[in-house]
């Protein structure tokens, strides 16, 4: 029996259109320390939500397939990278936004892109991080069976310069990618290939720079196609070990791995379409967050404790995201984002005391001392005991 939890603090935005799974993200777009929510639809509309309003937008970009926020220019500030199915890569920088264009604060501001470049067609996913282990961020993209890496070069005509002399081509279509950190501090790229297992790539570097990809190892194959992967799952106990990685298959098999060792596996009772990570119980460990198409969301910790939340609206989920979001000036809080037909629902300040089942034995308490304390009135004593027993 999986324990069911409930969340009540929520805020709803209007949203129009259909989106692809990788066209939603949480990140600090305007570099103020508070995360924004960015969503793009297949009609080419980009929406950026800040706190409780739709703050910025852009139309007619093309079919947005994926987007991400990160320091792609390696200058210390984040940018928003948007890629379309037509093979266009847009970069948006908050510093270029002229808010004077809109006098009505309730009206979202149309933002210009600061850079645009032609990319290959059909890019479905991107990652912004230091994959090449050079101390600066790269842009890794997936298109069909190919993985490619780009680096920002402000002196080049096409400023996003391909780093791999030959793109790494797999035999079958790539389903998902993620990154993970090894015990030696090196970053690896994890590639999920349906019916062909998991591949791990490590950057080959020389004195002249990036030379290509080296296949490091092949994790054991799954009996059903791997749907998603999430790496660098934070653990406050890992010292000198590889980062933790979680995989989920189309049939709902969820696993937690460290290196080539499977720590545990768990069969969920439904297919999963989104796999993320978030510290939901404030213990400095990331929990795995898995969401199904009907909104059932599972939270699993490192010890395989599990609980779930059922999205209260009886509708199909078109998009999902989990992470930190600032709904107000108090700053980032753990949040869940559900995108339905016409709405974006943000559950904010999502926190649990623990994922495991707990009893009063887990909280030793001297009831006798409370009952015998003359400084506590009878009425207050009853309320205190009732709250301790019922929470």
C-alpha positions as a Markdown table, in Angstrom:
| # | Residue | x | y | z |
|---|---|---|---|---|
| 1 | Unk | 0.0 | 0.0 | 0.0 |
| 2 | Unk | 1.4 | 3.3 | -1.1 |
| 3 | Unk | 0.7 | 6.2 | 1.3 |
| 4 | Unk | -1.2 | 9.1 | -0.4 |
| 5 | Unk | -0.4 | 12.7 | 0.5 |
| 6 | Unk | -2.2 | 16.0 | -0.3 |
| 7 | Unk | -1.0 | 19.5 | -1.2 |
| 8 | Unk | -3.3 | 22.5 | -1.0 |
| 9 | Unk | -1.1 | 25.6 | -1.7 |
| 10 | Unk | -1.5 | 26.2 | -5.4 |
| 11 | Unk | -1.7 | 28.9 | -8.0 |
| 12 | Unk | -3.2 | 28.7 | -11.5 |
| 13 | Unk | -2.0 | 30.4 | -14.7 |
| 14 | Unk | -3.8 | 30.4 | -18.1 |
| 15 | Unk | -2.0 | 28.6 | -20.9 |
| 16 | Unk | -2.9 | 27.9 | -24.5 |
| 17 | Unk | -1.6 | 25.3 | -26.8 |
| 18 | Unk | 0.0 | 21.9 | -26.8 |
| 19 | Unk | 3.6 | 21.3 | -25.6 |
| 20 | Unk | 6.2 | 18.6 | -25.9 |
| 21 | Unk | 7.7 | 17.0 | -22.7 |
| 22 | Unk | 11.0 | 18.9 | -22.9 |
| 23 | Unk | 9.4 | 22.3 | -23.5 |
| 24 | Unk | 9.0 | 23.2 | -19.8 |
| 25 | Unk | 11.6 | 24.1 | -17.2 |
| 26 | Unk | 12.2 | 25.9 | -14.0 |
| 27 | Unk | 15.2 | 28.2 | -13.6 |
| 28 | Unk | 16.5 | 31.7 | -12.8 |
| 29 | Unk | 16.1 | 33.4 | -16.1 |
| 30 | Unk | 16.4 | 37.0 | -14.8 |
| 31 | Unk | 19.3 | 36.2 | -12.4 |
| 32 | Unk | 17.7 | 37.6 | -9.3 |
| 33 | Unk | 18.0 | 34.4 | -7.2 |
| 34 | Unk | 14.3 | 33.5 | -7.7 |
| 35 | Unk | 13.3 | 30.9 | -10.3 |
| 36 | Unk | 10.9 | 31.4 | -13.1 |
| 37 | Unk | 8.7 | 29.0 | -15.0 |
| 38 | Unk | 9.3 | 28.8 | -18.8 |
| 39 | Unk | 6.9 | 27.0 | -21.2 |
| 40 | Unk | 6.8 | 26.7 | -25.0 |
| 41 | Unk | 4.1 | 25.3 | -27.2 |
| 42 | Unk | 4.1 | 23.7 | -30.6 |
| 43 | Unk | 2.5 | 26.9 | -32.1 |
| 44 | Unk | 5.7 | 28.8 | -31.4 |
| 45 | Unk | 4.6 | 30.7 | -28.3 |
| 46 | Unk | 7.0 | 31.1 | -25.4 |
| 47 | Unk | 5.7 | 32.1 | -21.9 |
| 48 | Unk | 7.8 | 33.0 | -18.9 |
| 49 | Unk | 6.0 | 33.2 | -15.6 |
| 50 | Unk | 7.4 | 35.0 | -12.6 |
| 51 | Unk | 5.8 | 34.6 | -9.2 |
| 52 | Unk | 2.1 | 35.1 | -9.8 |
| 53 | Unk | 2.0 | 36.5 | -13.2 |
| 54 | Unk | 2.9 | 35.9 | -16.9 |
| 55 | Unk | 5.8 | 38.4 | -17.1 |
| 56 | Unk | 7.3 | 37.8 | -20.5 |
| 57 | Unk | 6.3 | 36.1 | -23.8 |
| 58 | Unk | 7.4 | 35.7 | -27.4 |
| 59 | Unk | 5.4 | 34.4 | -30.4 |
| 60 | Unk | 6.0 | 32.9 | -33.8 |
| 61 | Unk | 9.2 | 31.0 | -32.9 |
| 62 | Unk | 8.3 | 27.7 | -34.6 |
| 63 | Unk | 7.4 | 24.4 | -33.0 |
| 64 | Unk | 9.2 | 24.6 | -29.7 |
| 65 | Unk | 10.6 | 21.1 | -28.9 |
| 66 | Unk | 12.9 | 21.8 | -25.9 |
| 67 | Unk | 14.3 | 24.6 | -23.8 |
| 68 | Unk | 16.7 | 25.1 | -20.9 |
| 69 | Unk | 18.1 | 27.8 | -18.6 |
| 70 | Unk | 21.8 | 28.0 | -17.8 |
| 71 | Unk | 25.0 | 30.0 | -18.2 |
| 72 | Unk | 25.5 | 29.0 | -21.8 |
| 73 | Unk | 27.7 | 32.0 | -22.6 |
| 74 | Unk | 29.9 | 31.3 | -19.5 |
| 75 | Unk | 29.8 | 34.9 | -18.3 |
| 76 | Unk | 28.2 | 34.3 | -14.9 |
| 77 | Unk | 24.6 | 35.0 | -15.9 |
| 78 | Unk | 21.8 | 32.6 | -17.0 |
| 79 | Unk | 20.3 | 32.7 | -20.5 |
| 80 | Unk | 17.2 | 30.9 | -21.8 |
| 81 | Unk | 17.9 | 28.6 | -24.8 |
| 82 | Unk | 14.9 | 27.6 | -27.0 |
| 83 | Unk | 15.2 | 25.1 | -29.8 |
| 84 | Unk | 12.5 | 24.4 | -32.4 |
| 85 | Unk | 11.7 | 21.5 | -34.6 |
| 86 | Unk | 12.5 | 23.6 | -37.7 |
| 87 | Unk | 16.1 | 23.7 | -36.5 |
| 88 | Unk | 16.3 | 27.2 | -35.0 |
| 89 | Unk | 18.1 | 27.9 | -31.8 |
| 90 | Unk | 17.1 | 31.1 | -29.9 |
| 91 | Unk | 18.9 | 32.6 | -26.9 |
| 92 | Unk | 17.1 | 35.1 | -24.7 |
| 93 | Unk | 18.9 | 37.3 | -22.1 |
| 94 | Unk | 17.0 | 39.2 | -19.5 |
| 95 | Unk | 19.4 | 42.1 | -19.6 |
| 96 | Unk | 18.2 | 42.9 | -23.1 |
| 97 | Unk | 14.5 | 43.2 | -22.1 |
| 98 | Unk | 13.2 | 46.8 | -22.4 |
| 99 | Unk | 10.3 | 46.8 | -19.9 |
| 100 | Unk | 9.4 | 50.3 | -21.0 |
| 101 | Unk | 7.7 | 48.8 | -24.0 |
| 102 | Unk | 4.7 | 47.9 | -21.8 |
| 103 | Unk | 3.1 | 50.5 | -19.5 |
| 104 | Unk | 0.5 | 48.0 | -18.1 |
| 105 | Unk | 2.2 | 45.8 | -15.5 |
| 106 | Unk | -0.6 | 43.3 | -15.8 |
| 107 | Unk | 0.2 | 42.8 | -19.5 |
| 108 | Unk | 3.1 | 40.4 | -20.4 |
| 109 | Unk | 6.1 | 41.9 | -22.1 |
| 110 | Unk | 7.1 | 40.6 | -25.5 |
| 111 | Unk | 10.8 | 39.9 | -25.4 |
| 112 | Unk | 13.4 | 40.0 | -28.2 |
| 113 | Unk | 15.8 | 37.2 | -28.7 |
| 114 | Unk | 19.5 | 38.2 | -28.4 |
| 115 | Unk | 20.8 | 35.5 | -30.7 |
| 116 | Unk | 19.5 | 33.1 | -33.3 |
| 117 | Unk | 21.3 | 30.3 | -35.2 |
| 118 | Unk | 20.4 | 27.5 | -37.6 |
| 119 | Unk | 20.6 | 24.0 | -36.0 |
| 120 | Unk | 19.9 | 20.5 | -37.3 |
| 121 | Unk | 16.2 | 19.6 | -37.6 |
| 122 | Unk | 14.3 | 17.5 | -35.0 |
| 123 | Unk | 16.3 | 18.3 | -31.9 |
| 124 | Unk | 14.2 | 16.9 | -29.0 |
| 125 | Unk | 16.2 | 17.5 | -25.9 |
| 126 | Unk | 19.0 | 19.7 | -24.6 |
| 127 | Unk | 21.3 | 19.9 | -21.6 |
| 128 | Unk | 23.4 | 22.9 | -20.5 |
| 129 | Unk | 26.3 | 21.9 | -18.3 |
| 130 | Unk | 30.1 | 21.2 | -18.3 |
| 131 | Unk | 30.0 | 17.9 | -20.2 |
| 132 | Unk | 33.5 | 18.2 | -21.7 |
| 133 | Unk | 35.1 | 18.8 | -18.2 |
| 134 | Unk | 36.8 | 22.0 | -19.3 |
| 135 | Unk | 35.5 | 24.2 | -16.6 |
| 136 | Unk | 32.9 | 25.9 | -18.7 |
| 137 | Unk | 29.3 | 25.0 | -19.8 |
| 138 | Unk | 28.5 | 23.2 | -23.0 |
| 139 | Unk | 25.2 | 22.7 | -24.9 |
| 140 | Unk | 24.4 | 19.0 | -25.6 |
| 141 | Unk | 21.5 | 18.3 | -27.9 |
| 142 | Unk | 19.8 | 15.1 | -29.1 |
| 143 | Unk | 18.3 | 14.6 | -32.6 |
| 144 | Unk | 16.9 | 11.2 | -33.5 |
| 145 | Unk | 19.9 | 8.9 | -33.1 |
| 146 | Unk | 22.6 | 11.6 | -32.8 |
| 147 | Unk | 24.2 | 13.4 | -29.9 |
| 148 | Unk | 26.0 | 16.7 | -30.6 |
| 149 | Unk | 27.8 | 19.2 | -28.4 |
| 150 | Unk | 28.2 | 23.0 | -28.9 |
| 151 | Unk | 30.2 | 25.6 | -27.1 |
| 152 | Unk | 29.6 | 29.4 | -27.1 |
| 153 | Unk | 32.3 | 31.3 | -28.9 |
| 154 | Unk | 31.6 | 35.1 | -29.1 |
| 155 | Unk | 34.3 | 35.6 | -31.7 |
| 156 | Unk | 32.9 | 33.0 | -34.2 |
| 157 | Unk | 30.3 | 33.9 | -36.9 |
| 158 | Unk | 28.1 | 31.0 | -35.7 |
| 159 | Unk | 28.7 | 31.6 | -32.0 |
| 160 | Unk | 27.5 | 28.1 | -30.9 |
| 161 | Unk | 30.3 | 26.1 | -32.4 |
| 162 | Unk | 30.1 | 22.2 | -32.8 |
| 163 | Unk | 32.8 | 20.7 | -30.7 |
| 164 | Unk | 32.6 | 17.1 | -31.9 |
| 165 | Unk | 34.3 | 16.6 | -35.2 |
| 166 | Unk | 31.8 | 13.8 | -35.8 |
| 167 | Unk | 28.5 | 13.6 | -34.1 |
| 168 | Unk | 28.0 | 10.4 | -32.0 |
| 169 | Unk | 25.5 | 8.3 | -33.8 |
| 170 | Unk | 23.6 | 5.4 | -32.2 |
| 171 | Unk | 21.9 | 2.6 | -34.0 |
| 172 | Unk | 18.5 | 3.5 | -32.6 |
| 173 | Unk | 16.6 | 6.6 | -31.6 |
| 174 | Unk | 17.7 | 8.2 | -28.3 |
| 175 | Unk | 14.9 | 8.5 | -25.7 |
| 176 | Unk | 16.5 | 10.7 | -23.1 |
| 177 | Unk | 19.9 | 12.0 | -21.9 |
| 178 | Unk | 21.2 | 13.2 | -18.5 |
| 179 | Unk | 24.5 | 13.9 | -16.9 |
| 180 | Unk | 26.2 | 12.4 | -13.8 |
| 181 | Unk | 29.4 | 13.0 | -11.9 |
| 182 | Unk | 31.9 | 10.3 | -11.2 |
| 183 | Unk | 34.0 | 9.8 | -8.1 |
| 184 | Unk | 36.9 | 11.5 | -9.7 |
| 185 | Unk | 34.9 | 14.7 | -10.4 |
| 186 | Unk | 34.5 | 14.0 | -14.2 |
| 187 | Unk | 31.1 | 14.5 | -15.8 |
| 188 | Unk | 29.6 | 11.8 | -18.0 |
| 189 | Unk | 26.7 | 11.8 | -20.4 |
| 190 | Unk | 24.1 | 9.0 | -19.9 |
| 191 | Unk | 22.1 | 8.1 | -23.0 |
| 192 | Unk | 18.9 | 6.0 | -22.9 |
| 193 | Unk | 18.2 | 3.9 | -26.0 |
| 194 | Unk | 15.0 | 1.9 | -26.1 |
| 195 | Unk | 15.5 | -1.8 | -26.4 |
| 196 | Unk | 19.2 | -1.2 | -26.5 |
| 197 | Unk | 20.0 | -0.4 | -22.9 |
| 198 | Unk | 21.9 | 2.5 | -21.5 |
| 199 | Unk | 25.1 | 4.0 | -22.9 |
| 200 | Unk | 27.6 | 6.1 | -21.0 |
| 201 | Unk | 29.8 | 8.6 | -22.9 |
| 202 | Unk | 32.8 | 10.5 | -21.5 |
| 203 | Unk | 34.5 | 13.4 | -23.2 |
| 204 | Unk | 38.0 | 12.9 | -24.6 |
| 205 | Unk | 40.2 | 15.9 | -24.2 |
| 206 | Unk | 43.7 | 16.8 | -25.3 |
| 207 | Unk | 45.8 | 19.9 | -25.1 |
| 208 | Unk | 44.0 | 21.4 | -28.1 |
| 209 | Unk | 40.5 | 20.8 | -26.6 |
| 210 | Unk | 37.7 | 18.4 | -27.1 |
| 211 | Unk | 38.4 | 15.4 | -29.3 |
| 212 | Unk | 35.3 | 13.3 | -29.2 |
| 213 | Unk | 33.2 | 10.9 | -27.1 |
| 214 | Unk | 34.5 | 7.7 | -25.5 |
| 215 | Unk | 32.0 | 4.9 | -24.6 |
| 216 | Unk | 32.8 | 4.2 | -21.0 |
| 217 | Unk | 30.5 | 1.3 | -20.2 |
| 218 | Unk | 27.1 | -0.2 | -21.0 |
| 219 | Unk | 24.7 | -0.6 | -18.1 |
| 220 | Unk | 22.6 | -3.8 | -18.1 |
| 221 | Unk | 19.7 | -3.8 | -20.5 |
| 222 | Unk | 16.1 | -3.4 | -19.4 |
| 223 | Unk | 13.3 | -5.7 | -20.4 |
| 224 | Unk | 11.2 | -2.8 | -21.6 |
| 225 | Unk | 12.1 | 0.5 | -23.2 |
| 226 | Unk | 13.7 | 3.1 | -21.0 |
| 227 | Unk | 11.5 | 6.2 | -20.9 |
| 228 | Unk | 13.6 | 8.7 | -18.9 |
| 229 | Unk | 16.7 | 9.2 | -16.8 |
| 230 | Unk | 17.8 | 11.7 | -14.2 |
| 231 | Unk | 21.4 | 11.9 | -12.9 |
| 232 | Unk | 23.3 | 13.7 | -10.1 |
| 233 | Unk | 20.7 | 12.8 | -7.5 |
| 234 | Unk | 22.0 | 14.6 | -4.5 |
| 235 | Unk | 22.9 | 12.6 | -1.4 |
| 236 | Unk | 24.4 | 13.9 | 1.8 |
| 237 | Unk | 26.2 | 10.6 | 2.3 |
| 238 | Unk | 28.2 | 10.4 | -0.9 |
| 239 | Unk | 31.9 | 11.0 | -0.3 |
| 240 | Unk | 34.2 | 9.9 | -3.1 |
| 241 | Unk | 31.5 | 7.9 | -4.9 |
| 242 | Unk | 29.8 | 8.2 | -8.3 |
| 243 | Unk | 26.6 | 10.2 | -8.3 |
| 244 | Unk | 23.2 | 8.4 | -8.1 |
| 245 | Unk | 21.1 | 7.9 | -11.2 |
| 246 | Unk | 17.5 | 6.9 | -11.6 |
| 247 | Unk | 15.9 | 5.2 | -14.7 |
| 248 | Unk | 12.2 | 4.5 | -15.5 |
| 249 | Unk | 10.9 | 2.3 | -18.2 |
| 250 | Unk | 7.7 | 2.7 | -20.3 |
| 251 | Unk | 6.1 | 0.0 | -18.1 |
| 252 | Unk | 6.8 | 1.9 | -14.9 |
| 253 | Unk | 9.8 | 0.1 | -13.6 |
| 254 | Unk | 11.8 | 2.6 | -11.5 |
| 255 | Unk | 15.4 | 1.9 | -10.5 |
| 256 | Unk | 18.1 | 3.7 | -8.5 |
| 257 | Unk | 21.7 | 3.1 | -9.6 |
| 258 | Unk | 25.2 | 4.1 | -8.5 |
| 259 | Unk | 27.7 | 3.3 | -11.2 |
| 260 | Unk | 26.9 | -0.2 | -12.5 |
| 261 | Unk | 25.3 | -1.2 | -9.3 |
| 262 | Unk | 21.5 | -1.3 | -9.0 |
| 263 | Unk | 20.6 | -0.1 | -5.5 |
| 264 | Unk | 16.9 | -0.9 | -5.7 |
| 265 | Unk | 14.0 | -1.3 | -8.2 |
| 266 | Unk | 10.4 | -0.5 | -7.8 |
| 267 | Unk | 7.5 | -1.5 | -10.1 |
| 268 | Unk | 4.9 | 1.3 | -10.3 |
| 269 | Unk | 1.4 | 0.5 | -11.3 |
| 270 | Unk | 1.2 | 2.8 | -14.3 |
| 271 | Unk | 3.4 | 4.2 | -17.2 |
| 272 | Unk | 5.6 | 7.2 | -16.3 |
| 273 | Unk | 6.3 | 10.0 | -18.8 |
| 274 | Unk | 8.4 | 12.4 | -16.6 |
| 275 | Unk | 11.2 | 11.7 | -14.2 |
| 276 | Unk | 12.8 | 14.5 | -12.1 |
| 277 | Unk | 14.4 | 15.1 | -8.7 |
| 278 | Unk | 13.6 | 17.4 | -5.8 |
| 279 | Unk | 14.3 | 17.5 | -2.1 |
| 280 | Unk | 10.8 | 17.3 | -0.8 |
| 281 | Unk | 11.5 | 16.5 | 2.9 |
| 282 | Unk | 14.3 | 19.0 | 3.5 |
| 283 | Unk | 16.9 | 16.4 | 4.4 |
| 284 | Unk | 19.5 | 17.5 | 1.8 |
| 285 | Unk | 18.8 | 14.4 | -0.2 |
| 286 | Unk | 17.0 | 14.5 | -3.6 |
| 287 | Unk | 14.0 | 12.4 | -3.9 |
| 288 | Unk | 13.0 | 10.9 | -7.3 |
| 289 | Unk | 9.8 | 12.4 | -8.7 |
| 290 | Unk | 7.9 | 10.4 | -11.3 |
| 291 | Unk | 4.6 | 11.6 | -12.9 |
| 292 | Unk | 2.1 | 9.7 | -15.0 |
| 293 | Unk | -0.2 | 11.0 | -17.8 |
| 294 | Unk | -3.2 | 11.1 | -15.4 |
| 295 | Unk | -1.3 | 13.2 | -12.8 |
| 296 | Unk | -0.4 | 10.6 | -10.3 |
| 297 | Unk | 3.0 | 11.6 | -8.9 |
| 298 | Unk | 5.3 | 9.3 | -7.0 |
| 299 | Unk | 8.0 | 10.4 | -4.6 |
| 300 | Unk | 10.7 | 7.9 | -3.7 |
| 301 | Unk | 13.7 | 8.4 | -1.4 |
| 302 | Unk | 17.1 | 6.7 | -1.3 |
| 303 | Unk | 15.8 | 4.0 | 1.0 |
| 304 | Unk | 12.9 | 3.1 | -1.4 |
| 305 | Unk | 10.3 | 4.8 | 0.8 |
| 306 | Unk | 7.4 | 5.9 | -1.4 |
| 307 | Unk | 4.3 | 8.1 | -1.3 |
| 308 | Unk | 2.2 | 9.5 | -4.0 |
| 309 | Unk | 0.0 | 12.5 | -4.8 |
| 310 | Unk | -3.0 | 12.4 | -7.2 |
| 311 | Unk | -3.5 | 15.6 | -9.2 |
| 312 | Unk | -7.0 | 16.7 | -8.2 |
| 313 | Unk | -8.3 | 17.5 | -11.6 |
| 314 | Unk | -9.6 | 14.5 | -13.6 |
| 315 | Unk | -7.8 | 15.5 | -16.8 |
| 316 | Unk | -4.9 | 14.4 | -18.9 |
| 317 | Unk | -1.6 | 16.0 | -18.1 |
| 318 | Unk | 0.2 | 17.6 | -21.0 |
| 319 | Unk | 3.3 | 18.6 | -19.2 |
| 320 | Unk | 5.0 | 18.3 | -15.8 |
| 321 | Unk | 7.9 | 19.8 | -14.0 |
| 322 | Unk | 9.3 | 19.7 | -10.5 |
| 323 | Unk | 11.9 | 21.8 | -8.8 |
| 324 | Unk | 12.3 | 25.2 | -7.1 |
| 325 | Unk | 9.9 | 28.1 | -7.9 |
| 326 | Unk | 9.4 | 31.4 | -6.2 |
| 327 | Unk | 5.7 | 32.1 | -5.9 |
| 328 | Unk | 6.5 | 35.2 | -3.8 |
| 329 | Unk | 9.3 | 37.4 | -2.5 |
| 330 | Unk | 10.1 | 34.8 | 0.2 |
| 331 | Unk | 12.1 | 33.0 | -2.5 |
| 332 | Unk | 12.3 | 29.5 | -4.0 |
| 333 | Unk | 10.3 | 26.7 | -2.6 |
| 334 | Unk | 9.9 | 23.1 | -3.7 |
| 335 | Unk | 7.1 | 23.1 | -6.3 |
| 336 | Unk | 5.2 | 20.8 | -8.7 |
| 337 | Unk | 4.0 | 22.1 | -12.1 |
| 338 | Unk | 1.1 | 20.4 | -13.9 |
| 339 | Unk | 0.1 | 21.6 | -17.4 |
| 340 | Unk | -3.4 | 20.8 | -18.6 |
| 341 | Unk | -5.6 | 21.9 | -21.4 |
| 342 | Unk | -5.7 | 25.7 | -20.9 |
| 343 | Unk | -4.1 | 25.9 | -17.4 |
| 344 | Unk | -0.8 | 25.7 | -15.6 |
| 345 | Unk | -1.2 | 24.6 | -12.0 |
| 346 | Unk | 1.7 | 25.3 | -9.6 |
| 347 | Unk | 1.7 | 23.6 | -6.2 |
| 348 | Unk | 4.2 | 25.6 | -4.2 |
| 349 | Unk | 5.9 | 25.1 | -0.9 |
| 350 | Unk | 5.5 | 21.3 | -1.4 |
| 351 | Unk | 7.1 | 19.7 | 1.7 |
| 352 | Unk | 6.8 | 16.4 | 3.6 |
| 353 | Unk | 8.3 | 15.6 | 7.0 |
| 354 | Unk | 9.2 | 12.1 | 5.8 |
| 355 | Unk | 8.4 | 9.7 | 3.0 |
| 356 | Unk | 8.4 | 6.7 | 5.3 |
| 357 | Unk | 5.6 | 5.6 | 7.6 |
| 358 | Unk | 6.2 | 6.9 | 11.1 |
| 359 | Unk | 4.7 | 6.2 | 14.5 |
| 360 | Unk | 4.9 | 7.9 | 17.9 |
| 361 | Unk | 7.8 | 5.6 | 18.7 |
| 362 | Unk | 9.8 | 7.7 | 16.2 |
| 363 | Unk | 9.2 | 10.8 | 18.3 |
| 364 | Unk | 10.0 | 9.9 | 22.0 |
| 365 | Unk | 7.9 | 12.2 | 24.2 |
| 366 | Unk | 7.3 | 12.3 | 27.9 |
| 367 | Unk | 3.5 | 12.7 | 28.2 |
| 368 | Unk | 3.7 | 12.4 | 32.0 |
| 369 | Unk | 5.9 | 15.5 | 32.2 |
| 370 | Unk | 3.3 | 17.5 | 30.2 |
| 371 | Unk | 0.4 | 16.2 | 32.3 |
| 372 | Unk | 2.1 | 17.0 | 35.6 |
| 373 | Unk | 3.5 | 20.4 | 34.5 |
| 374 | Unk | 1.7 | 23.0 | 36.7 |
| 375 | Unk | 2.6 | 25.8 | 34.3 |
| 376 | Unk | 0.3 | 24.3 | 31.6 |
| 377 | Unk | -3.4 | 24.9 | 32.0 |
| 378 | Unk | -5.9 | 22.0 | 31.5 |
| 379 | Unk | -7.2 | 23.5 | 28.3 |
| 380 | Unk | -3.8 | 24.1 | 26.8 |
| 381 | Unk | -2.6 | 20.6 | 28.0 |
| 382 | Unk | -5.5 | 19.0 | 26.2 |
| 383 | Unk | -4.8 | 20.9 | 23.0 |
| 384 | Unk | -1.1 | 20.1 | 23.2 |
| 385 | Unk | -1.7 | 16.4 | 23.6 |
| 386 | Unk | -4.3 | 16.3 | 20.9 |
| 387 | Unk | -1.9 | 18.0 | 18.4 |
| 388 | Unk | 0.9 | 15.6 | 19.3 |
| 389 | Unk | -1.4 | 12.6 | 18.7 |
| 390 | Unk | -3.0 | 13.8 | 15.5 |
| 391 | Unk | -0.4 | 16.1 | 14.0 |
